[in-house]
Coordinates of C-alpha atoms in Angstrom, one line a residue:
X1 CA -18.1 -62.8 28.7
X2 CA -18.6 -60.5 31.6
X3 CA -15.7 -58.3 32.7
X4 CA -13.7 -59.6 35.6
X5 CA -13.8 -57.3 38.6
X6 CA -10.6 -55.9 39.8
X7 CA -9.2 -58.0 42.7
X8 CA -7.3 -55.0 44.3
X9 CA -8.8 -51.6 44.9
X10 CA -7.3 -48.8 42.7
X11 CA -6.1 -46.8 45.6
X12 CA -4.4 -49.8 47.1
X13 CA -2.9 -50.8 43.8
X14 CA -1.3 -47.4 43.2
X15 CA 0.7 -47.8 46.4
X16 CA 2.4 -50.8 44.9
X17 CA 3.8 -48.7 42.0
X18 CA 7.2 -47.2 42.6
X19 CA 7.5 -43.6 41.5
X20 CA 9.9 -43.3 38.4
X21 CA 12.1 -40.8 40.2
X22 CA 12.6 -42.8 43.4
X23 CA 16.0 -44.4 44.3
X24 CA 16.6 -48.0 45.5
X25 CA 17.4 -48.5 49.1
X26 CA 21.0 -49.5 48.3
X27 CA 22.8 -46.4 47.0
X28 CA 25.0 -46.5 44.0
X29 CA 27.6 -44.0 43.1
X30 CA 26.4 -41.5 40.5
X31 CA 29.3 -42.2 38.2
X32 CA 32.0 -44.8 38.9
X33 CA 35.6 -43.9 38.1
X34 CA 35.5 -46.3 35.2
X35 CA 32.5 -44.4 33.6
X36 CA 34.2 -41.1 34.1
X37 CA 37.4 -42.3 32.4
X38 CA 35.4 -43.7 29.5
X39 CA 33.6 -40.4 29.1
X40 CA 36.9 -38.5 29.0
X41 CA 38.4 -41.0 26.6
X42 CA 35.4 -40.7 24.3
X43 CA 35.5 -37.0 24.4
X44 CA 39.2 -37.0 23.6
X45 CA 38.7 -39.4 20.8
X46 CA 35.9 -37.1 19.3
X47 CA 38.1 -34.0 19.6
X48 CA 41.1 -35.8 18.1
X49 CA 39.0 -37.2 15.2
X50 CA 37.5 -33.8 14.5
X51 CA 40.9 -32.1 14.5
X52 CA 42.3 -34.7 12.2
X53 CA 39.3 -34.4 9.9
X54 CA 39.7 -30.6 9.7
X55 CA 43.4 -30.9 8.9
X56 CA 42.7 -33.4 6.1
X57 CA 39.6 -31.5 4.6
X58 CA 39.7 -27.9 5.9
X59 CA 37.5 -26.4 3.3
X60 CA 34.8 -29.1 3.4
X61 CA 34.6 -29.1 7.2
X62 CA 34.4 -25.4 7.2
X63 CA 31.6 -25.4 4.6
X64 CA 29.7 -28.1 6.6
X65 CA 30.0 -26.0 9.8
X66 CA 28.7 -23.0 8.0
X67 CA 25.8 -25.0 6.5
X68 CA 24.8 -26.2 10.0
X69 CA 24.9 -22.7 11.3
X70 CA 22.9 -21.4 8.3
X71 CA 20.3 -24.2 8.8
X72 CA 20.0 -23.3 12.5
X73 CA 19.7 -19.7 11.7
X74 CA 17.2 -20.3 8.9
X75 CA 15.0 -22.4 11.3
X76 CA 15.1 -19.6 13.9
X77 CA 14.2 -17.0 11.2
X78 CA 11.4 -19.2 9.9
X79 CA 10.0 -19.3 13.4
X80 CA 10.4 -15.6 13.7
X81 CA 8.6 -15.0 10.4
X82 CA 5.8 -17.3 11.4
X83 CA 5.2 -15.6 14.7
X84 CA 5.6 -12.1 13.4
X85 CA 3.8 -12.2 10.0
X86 CA 1.6 -15.2 10.0
X87 CA 0.3 -15.6 13.5
X88 CA 0.2 -11.8 14.1
X89 CA -1.6 -11.2 10.8
X90 CA -4.6 -13.2 12.0
X91 CA -4.6 -12.3 15.7
X92 CA -7.8 -10.2 15.3
X93 CA -9.7 -13.2 13.8
X94 CA -11.2 -16.2 15.7
X95 CA -9.1 -19.3 15.2
X96 CA -11.6 -21.1 12.9
X97 CA -11.7 -18.1 10.7
X98 CA -7.9 -17.7 10.7
X99 CA -7.4 -21.3 9.7
X100 CA -9.4 -20.7 6.5
X101 CA -7.7 -17.5 5.8
X102 CA -4.3 -19.1 6.1
X103 CA -5.2 -21.6 3.4
X104 CA -6.6 -18.8 1.3
X105 CA -3.4 -16.7 1.5
X106 CA -1.3 -19.8 0.8
X107 CA -3.1 -20.2 -2.4
X108 CA -2.9 -16.5 -3.1
X109 CA 0.7 -15.7 -2.2
X110 CA 2.7 -18.9 -2.2
X111 CA 1.1 -21.3 -4.7
X112 CA -1.2 -19.3 -6.8
X113 CA -4.5 -21.1 -7.3
X114 CA -7.4 -18.6 -7.6
X115 CA -10.1 -21.3 -7.4
X116 CA -8.7 -22.8 -4.2
X117 CA -8.1 -19.3 -2.7
X118 CA -11.7 -18.1 -3.5
X119 CA -13.0 -21.4 -1.9
X120 CA -11.2 -20.7 1.4
X121 CA -12.1 -17.0 1.4
X122 CA -15.7 -18.0 1.1
X123 CA -15.4 -20.5 3.8
X124 CA -13.7 -17.9 6.0
X125 CA -16.5 -15.4 5.4
X126 CA -19.1 -18.1 6.1
X127 CA -17.5 -19.1 9.4
X128 CA -17.1 -15.5 10.4
X129 CA -20.8 -15.0 9.8
X130 CA -21.7 -18.0 11.9
X131 CA -19.5 -16.8 14.7
X132 CA -21.2 -13.4 14.7
X133 CA -18.3 -11.2 13.4
X134 CA -19.3 -7.7 12.5
X135 CA -19.7 -7.7 8.6
X136 CA -18.5 -4.1 8.6
X137 CA -15.4 -4.6 10.7
X138 CA -12.0 -3.8 9.2
X139 CA -11.3 -7.6 9.3
X140 CA -14.3 -8.7 7.2
X141 CA -14.1 -5.8 4.8
X142 CA -10.4 -6.5 4.4
X143 CA -11.1 -10.1 3.4
X144 CA -13.5 -8.9 0.7
X145 CA -11.0 -6.4 -0.6
X146 CA -8.4 -9.1 -0.7
X147 CA -10.7 -11.2 -2.9
X148 CA -11.1 -8.2 -5.3
X149 CA -7.3 -7.8 -5.3
X150 CA -6.8 -11.5 -6.2
X151 CA -9.3 -11.1 -9.1
X152 CA -7.3 -8.0 -10.3
X153 CA -4.1 -10.0 -10.1
X154 CA -5.3 -12.7 -12.4
X155 CA -6.7 -10.0 -14.7
X156 CA -10.3 -10.8 -14.0
X157 CA -11.2 -7.1 -13.8
X158 CA -15.0 -7.6 -14.2
X159 CA -15.1 -9.9 -11.2
X160 CA -12.9 -7.5 -9.1
X161 CA -15.4 -4.7 -9.9
X162 CA -18.3 -6.9 -9.0
X163 CA -16.9 -7.8 -5.6
X164 CA -16.1 -4.1 -4.8
X165 CA -19.5 -2.8 -6.1
X166 CA -21.4 -5.3 -3.8
X167 CA -19.1 -4.2 -0.9
X168 CA -19.7 -0.6 -1.6
X169 CA -23.5 -1.1 -1.9
X170 CA -23.6 -2.9 1.5
X171 CA -21.6 -0.2 3.2
X172 CA -23.7 2.7 1.8
X173 CA -26.8 0.8 2.9
X174 CA -25.4 0.5 6.5
X175 CA -24.6 4.2 6.4
X176 CA -28.1 5.1 5.3
X177 CA -29.8 3.0 7.9
X178 CA -27.5 3.3 10.9
X179 CA -24.8 5.8 10.2
X180 CA -26.7 8.8 11.8
X181 CA -27.2 7.0 15.1
X182 CA -25.3 8.7 17.9
X183 CA -23.5 5.6 19.1
X184 CA -22.3 4.9 15.6
X185 CA -20.4 8.2 15.0
X186 CA -16.9 6.6 15.1
X187 CA -18.0 3.6 13.1
X188 CA -19.7 5.9 10.5
X189 CA -16.5 7.7 9.9
X190 CA -14.5 4.5 9.5
X191 CA -17.0 2.9 7.0
X192 CA -17.4 6.2 5.1
X193 CA -13.6 6.4 4.6
X194 CA -13.6 2.7 3.4
X195 CA -16.3 3.5 0.9
X196 CA -14.2 6.5 -0.5
X197 CA -11.3 4.2 -0.8
X198 CA -13.4 1.5 -2.6
X199 CA -14.8 4.2 -4.9
X200 CA -11.3 5.4 -5.9
X201 CA -10.3 1.9 -6.6
X202 CA -13.4 1.3 -8.7
X203 CA -12.5 4.4 -10.7
X204 CA -9.2 2.9 -11.4
X205 CA -10.6 -0.4 -12.5
X206 CA -13.3 1.1 -14.7
X207 CA -10.5 3.1 -16.4
X208 CA -8.4 -0.1 -17.0
X209 CA -8.2 -1.3 -20.7
X210 CA -10.0 -4.5 -19.9
X211 CA -13.2 -2.6 -18.9
X212 CA -12.6 1.1 -20.0
X213 CA -15.9 2.6 -18.9
X214 CA -14.8 6.2 -18.4
X215 CA -18.2 7.5 -17.5
X216 CA -18.5 5.0 -14.5
X217 CA -14.8 5.8 -13.6
X218 CA -15.7 9.5 -13.5
X219 CA -18.9 8.9 -11.5
X220 CA -17.1 6.9 -8.8
X221 CA -14.3 9.3 -8.5
X222 CA -16.5 12.4 -8.5
X223 CA -18.5 10.8 -5.7
X224 CA -15.3 10.0 -3.8
X225 CA -13.9 13.6 -4.1
X226 CA -17.2 15.2 -3.2
X227 CA -17.7 13.0 -0.2
X228 CA -14.2 13.7 1.1
X229 CA -14.6 17.4 0.8
X230 CA -18.1 17.5 2.3
X231 CA -16.9 15.4 5.3
X232 CA -14.0 17.7 5.9
X233 CA -16.3 20.7 5.8
X234 CA -18.8 18.9 8.1
X235 CA -16.0 18.1 10.6
X236 CA -14.7 21.7 10.4
X237 CA -18.2 23.1 11.2
X238 CA -18.5 20.7 14.3
X239 CA -15.1 21.7 15.5
X240 CA -15.8 25.4 15.3
X241 CA -19.4 25.4 16.5
X242 CA -18.7 23.1 19.5
X243 CA -15.3 24.6 20.3
X244 CA -13.5 21.3 19.9
X245 CA -9.8 20.7 19.5
X246 CA -8.8 18.3 16.7
X247 CA -8.0 15.7 19.3
X248 CA -11.4 16.0 20.9
X249 CA -13.1 15.8 17.4
X250 CA -11.2 12.6 16.6
X251 CA -12.3 11.0 19.9
X252 CA -16.0 11.9 19.2
X253 CA -16.1 11.3 15.5
X254 CA -13.1 9.1 14.8
X255 CA -10.1 9.8 12.6
X256 CA -10.9 11.0 9.0
X257 CA -8.8 10.8 5.9
X258 CA -5.4 12.6 6.1
X259 CA -4.5 15.4 3.7
X260 CA -2.3 13.0 1.7
X261 CA -5.3 10.5 1.3
X262 CA -7.6 13.4 0.3
X263 CA -5.1 14.5 -2.2
X264 CA -4.8 11.0 -3.6
X265 CA -8.5 11.0 -4.3
X266 CA -8.3 14.4 -6.1
X267 CA -5.3 13.3 -8.1
X268 CA -7.1 10.1 -9.3
X269 CA -10.0 12.1 -10.5
X270 CA -7.7 14.6 -12.2
X271 CA -6.1 11.8 -14.2
X272 CA -9.5 10.6 -15.4
X273 CA -10.2 14.1 -16.7
X274 CA -6.8 14.1 -18.4
X275 CA -7.5 10.9 -20.2
X276 CA -10.7 12.5 -21.5
X277 CA -8.7 15.6 -22.6
X278 CA -10.7 17.7 -20.1
X279 CA -7.7 19.5 -18.8
X280 CA -9.7 22.5 -17.6
X281 CA -11.2 20.1 -15.0
X282 CA -7.9 18.3 -14.3
X283 CA -5.9 21.4 -13.5
X284 CA -7.7 22.6 -10.4
X285 CA -7.8 19.1 -9.0
X286 CA -4.0 18.8 -9.4
X287 CA -3.6 22.2 -7.8
X288 CA -5.8 21.4 -4.8
X289 CA -4.1 18.0 -4.3
X290 CA -0.8 19.8 -4.3
X291 CA -2.0 22.3 -1.7
X292 CA -3.2 19.4 0.5
X293 CA 0.1 17.6 0.2
X294 CA 1.9 18.0 3.6
X295 CA 5.5 18.0 2.4
X296 CA 7.4 19.0 -0.7
X297 CA 8.9 15.6 -1.5
X298 CA 9.2 13.5 -4.7
X299 CA 5.5 13.0 -5.1
X300 CA 5.0 16.8 -5.0
X301 CA 7.4 16.9 -8.0
X302 CA 5.0 14.5 -9.9
X303 CA 2.0 16.7 -9.0
X304 CA 3.8 19.8 -10.3
X305 CA 4.7 18.1 -13.6
X306 CA 1.1 16.9 -14.0
X307 CA -0.2 20.4 -13.3
X308 CA 2.2 22.0 -15.8
X309 CA 1.3 19.5 -18.5
X310 CA -2.4 20.0 -17.9
X311 CA -2.1 23.8 -18.0
X312 CA -0.3 23.7 -21.3
X313 CA -2.9 21.6 -23.0
X314 CA -5.8 23.9 -22.2
X315 CA -7.4 26.3 -24.5
X316 CA -7.8 30.0 -23.5
X317 CA -11.5 29.4 -23.3
X318 CA -11.1 26.5 -20.9
X319 CA -8.6 28.6 -18.9
X320 CA -11.3 31.0 -18.0
X321 CA -13.4 28.2 -16.7
X322 CA -10.4 27.0 -14.6
X323 CA -10.0 30.5 -13.1
X324 CA -13.7 30.7 -12.3
X325 CA -13.7 27.2 -10.8
X326 CA -10.6 27.9 -8.7
X327 CA -12.1 31.1 -7.4
X328 CA -15.4 29.5 -6.5
X329 CA -13.7 26.5 -4.8
X330 CA -11.4 28.9 -2.9
X331 CA -8.4 27.1 -4.4
X332 CA -5.3 29.1 -3.9
X333 CA -1.6 28.6 -3.9
X334 CA 1.0 30.9 -2.3
X335 CA 3.8 29.2 -4.3
X336 CA 2.3 28.9 -7.8
X337 CA 1.6 31.5 -10.4
X338 CA -1.3 33.8 -9.8
X339 CA -3.5 36.2 -11.7
X340 CA -6.0 35.7 -14.6
X341 CA -5.3 33.0 -17.2
X342 CA -6.7 34.3 -20.3
X343 CA -4.3 33.8 -23.3
X344 CA -2.3 30.9 -24.8
X345 CA 1.0 32.6 -23.9
X346 CA 0.0 33.1 -20.3
X347 CA -1.1 29.5 -20.0
X348 CA 2.2 28.3 -21.3
X349 CA 4.1 30.7 -19.0
X350 CA 2.2 29.3 -16.0
X351 CA 3.0 25.8 -17.2
X352 CA 6.7 26.6 -17.4
X353 CA 6.6 28.1 -13.9
X354 CA 5.3 24.9 -12.5
X355 CA 7.7 22.8 -14.4
X356 CA 10.6 24.9 -13.1
X357 CA 9.1 24.6 -9.6
X358 CA 9.2 20.8 -9.9
X359 CA 12.9 21.0 -10.8
X360 CA 13.6 23.3 -7.8
X361 CA 11.8 21.0 -5.3
X362 CA 13.5 17.9 -6.8
X363 CA 16.9 19.5 -6.2
X364 CA 16.2 19.9 -2.5
X365 CA 15.2 16.3 -1.8
X366 CA 18.0 14.2 -0.7
X367 CA 18.4 10.5 0.1
X368 CA 16.9 8.5 1.8
X369 CA 13.7 10.6 1.1
X370 CA 14.6 10.9 -2.6
X371 CA 13.4 8.2 -4.8
X372 CA 12.7 7.3 -8.4
X373 CA 9.8 9.9 -8.6
X374 CA 12.3 12.7 -8.2
X375 CA 14.8 11.3 -10.8
X376 CA 12.1 10.7 -13.4
X377 CA 10.4 13.8 -12.4
X378 CA 13.5 15.9 -13.3
X379 CA 13.6 14.3 -16.7
X380 CA 9.9 14.9 -17.4
X381 CA 10.1 18.6 -16.1
X382 CA 13.1 19.3 -18.4
X383 CA 11.3 17.7 -21.3
X384 CA 8.2 19.7 -20.5
X385 CA 10.2 23.0 -20.4
X386 CA 11.6 22.1 -23.9
X387 CA 8.1 21.6 -25.2
X388 CA 6.8 24.8 -23.7
X389 CA 9.8 26.7 -25.3
X390 CA 9.0 25.0 -28.6
X391 CA 5.4 26.2 -28.3
X392 CA 6.5 29.7 -27.8
X393 CA 8.8 29.6 -30.9
X394 CA 12.1 29.5 -28.9
X395 CA 13.6 26.7 -30.9
X396 CA 17.2 27.1 -29.6
X397 CA 16.0 27.0 -26.0
X398 CA 13.9 23.9 -26.8
X399 CA 16.8 22.2 -28.4
X400 CA 19.1 22.7 -25.4
X401 CA 16.4 21.5 -23.0
X402 CA 15.7 18.4 -25.1
X403 CA 19.5 17.6 -25.1
X404 CA 19.4 18.0 -21.3
X405 CA 16.3 15.9 -20.8
X406 CA 17.9 13.1 -22.8
X407 CA 21.0 13.3 -20.6
X408 CA 19.0 13.2 -17.4
X409 CA 16.7 10.3 -18.6
X410 CA 19.7 8.2 -19.7
X411 CA 21.5 8.8 -16.4
X412 CA 18.4 7.6 -14.3
X413 CA 17.6 4.7 -16.7
X414 CA 14.3 6.3 -17.9
X415 CA 14.2 4.8 -21.5
X416 CA 10.8 6.2 -22.3
X417 CA 12.2 9.6 -21.6
X418 CA 15.1 9.0 -23.7
X419 CA 12.9 7.9 -26.6
X420 CA 10.4 10.8 -26.3
X421 CA 12.9 13.6 -26.0
X422 CA 15.0 12.2 -28.8
X423 CA 12.0 12.0 -31.1
X424 CA 11.1 15.6 -30.3
X425 CA 14.6 16.7 -30.9
X426 CA 14.7 15.0 -34.3
X427 CA 11.4 16.6 -35.2
X428 CA 12.8 20.0 -34.1
X429 CA 15.9 19.5 -36.4
X430 CA 13.7 18.4 -39.3

């Protein structure tokens, strides 16, 4: 059946509709006296009932009131968290990508389900590609690193390595093809720093018990360290030859890795050499990392202990290689022991000097800067001094230091330290 035409034009029909906010012609009082009295009476009744209820059940009413306040506060805090951490975390992503990432992070951090999380990470990357996001932006690289982190958390080390190796390969290919273009100077610096960080992480993963490919770990870490040092040298040359300030260089080339970040790469490679008992290679790296560290805080204590331990485990023959390497690499320290390292006794003496230096630095670090690294570092340094004394045949000094190390370790809750020092003390007595 055909539709029936409107009998009244729309504009004319609208004039027949009374606005919702209009008043009738006959005014009415806003509130009659009767209504006002009823409102007061109801209010009085509510107040009276509430007071009576409180007198009868003071504890229950108080708890109920606190529960209401807590609920309101919790709701407000939840809204704050959502705006601050959830919404803000994705403000650099287009909304379609952010939606997928929210689901991925939910299955990563809240309700762990790796299969669902990976599905949404892949969807996020697919949508990002379709929307034309830069595949080498911090945001997209960050998503891929997060996927590798998830694989590591569920102990799928091989898959974590695979993700990072693909990412590293893609970044290196971009650097090869476009990194030298003038308009990409800042982007080149940023991506190169990312590849260094990825390589350091790969070194850690290759050294994990699940994979334990020490040669690959060393290869990635050596590349990272060499790249960091070459880039620092390149930037220094540019700054000097072009007469740039550090601020001007950062504007043209972009910010490079800090001294602390560079030191972390050196330290990671040093630990790899330690695990292979190549202490003659680890020692100069620990020393250079320490020289790059900007402040003498608790991590400096850790570095000094590592350096002391590495020095004490060298042979005199390897010590000569250390000295030659340090000289060729211009590694110096105004605070540490100097001079040739040629004998077993001098190696142990240098190690003792660094262990004592660790204790001296730890003693100067106060809260809130002081942390667990300082406390454990004191126990480790004291234990090391005991071992060094034992190596030199000073058994009474060694015994006294082992007892002191046990006391420190027990005071800071360092159970491994208590066990190790106690075992050495028993061996010394036997």
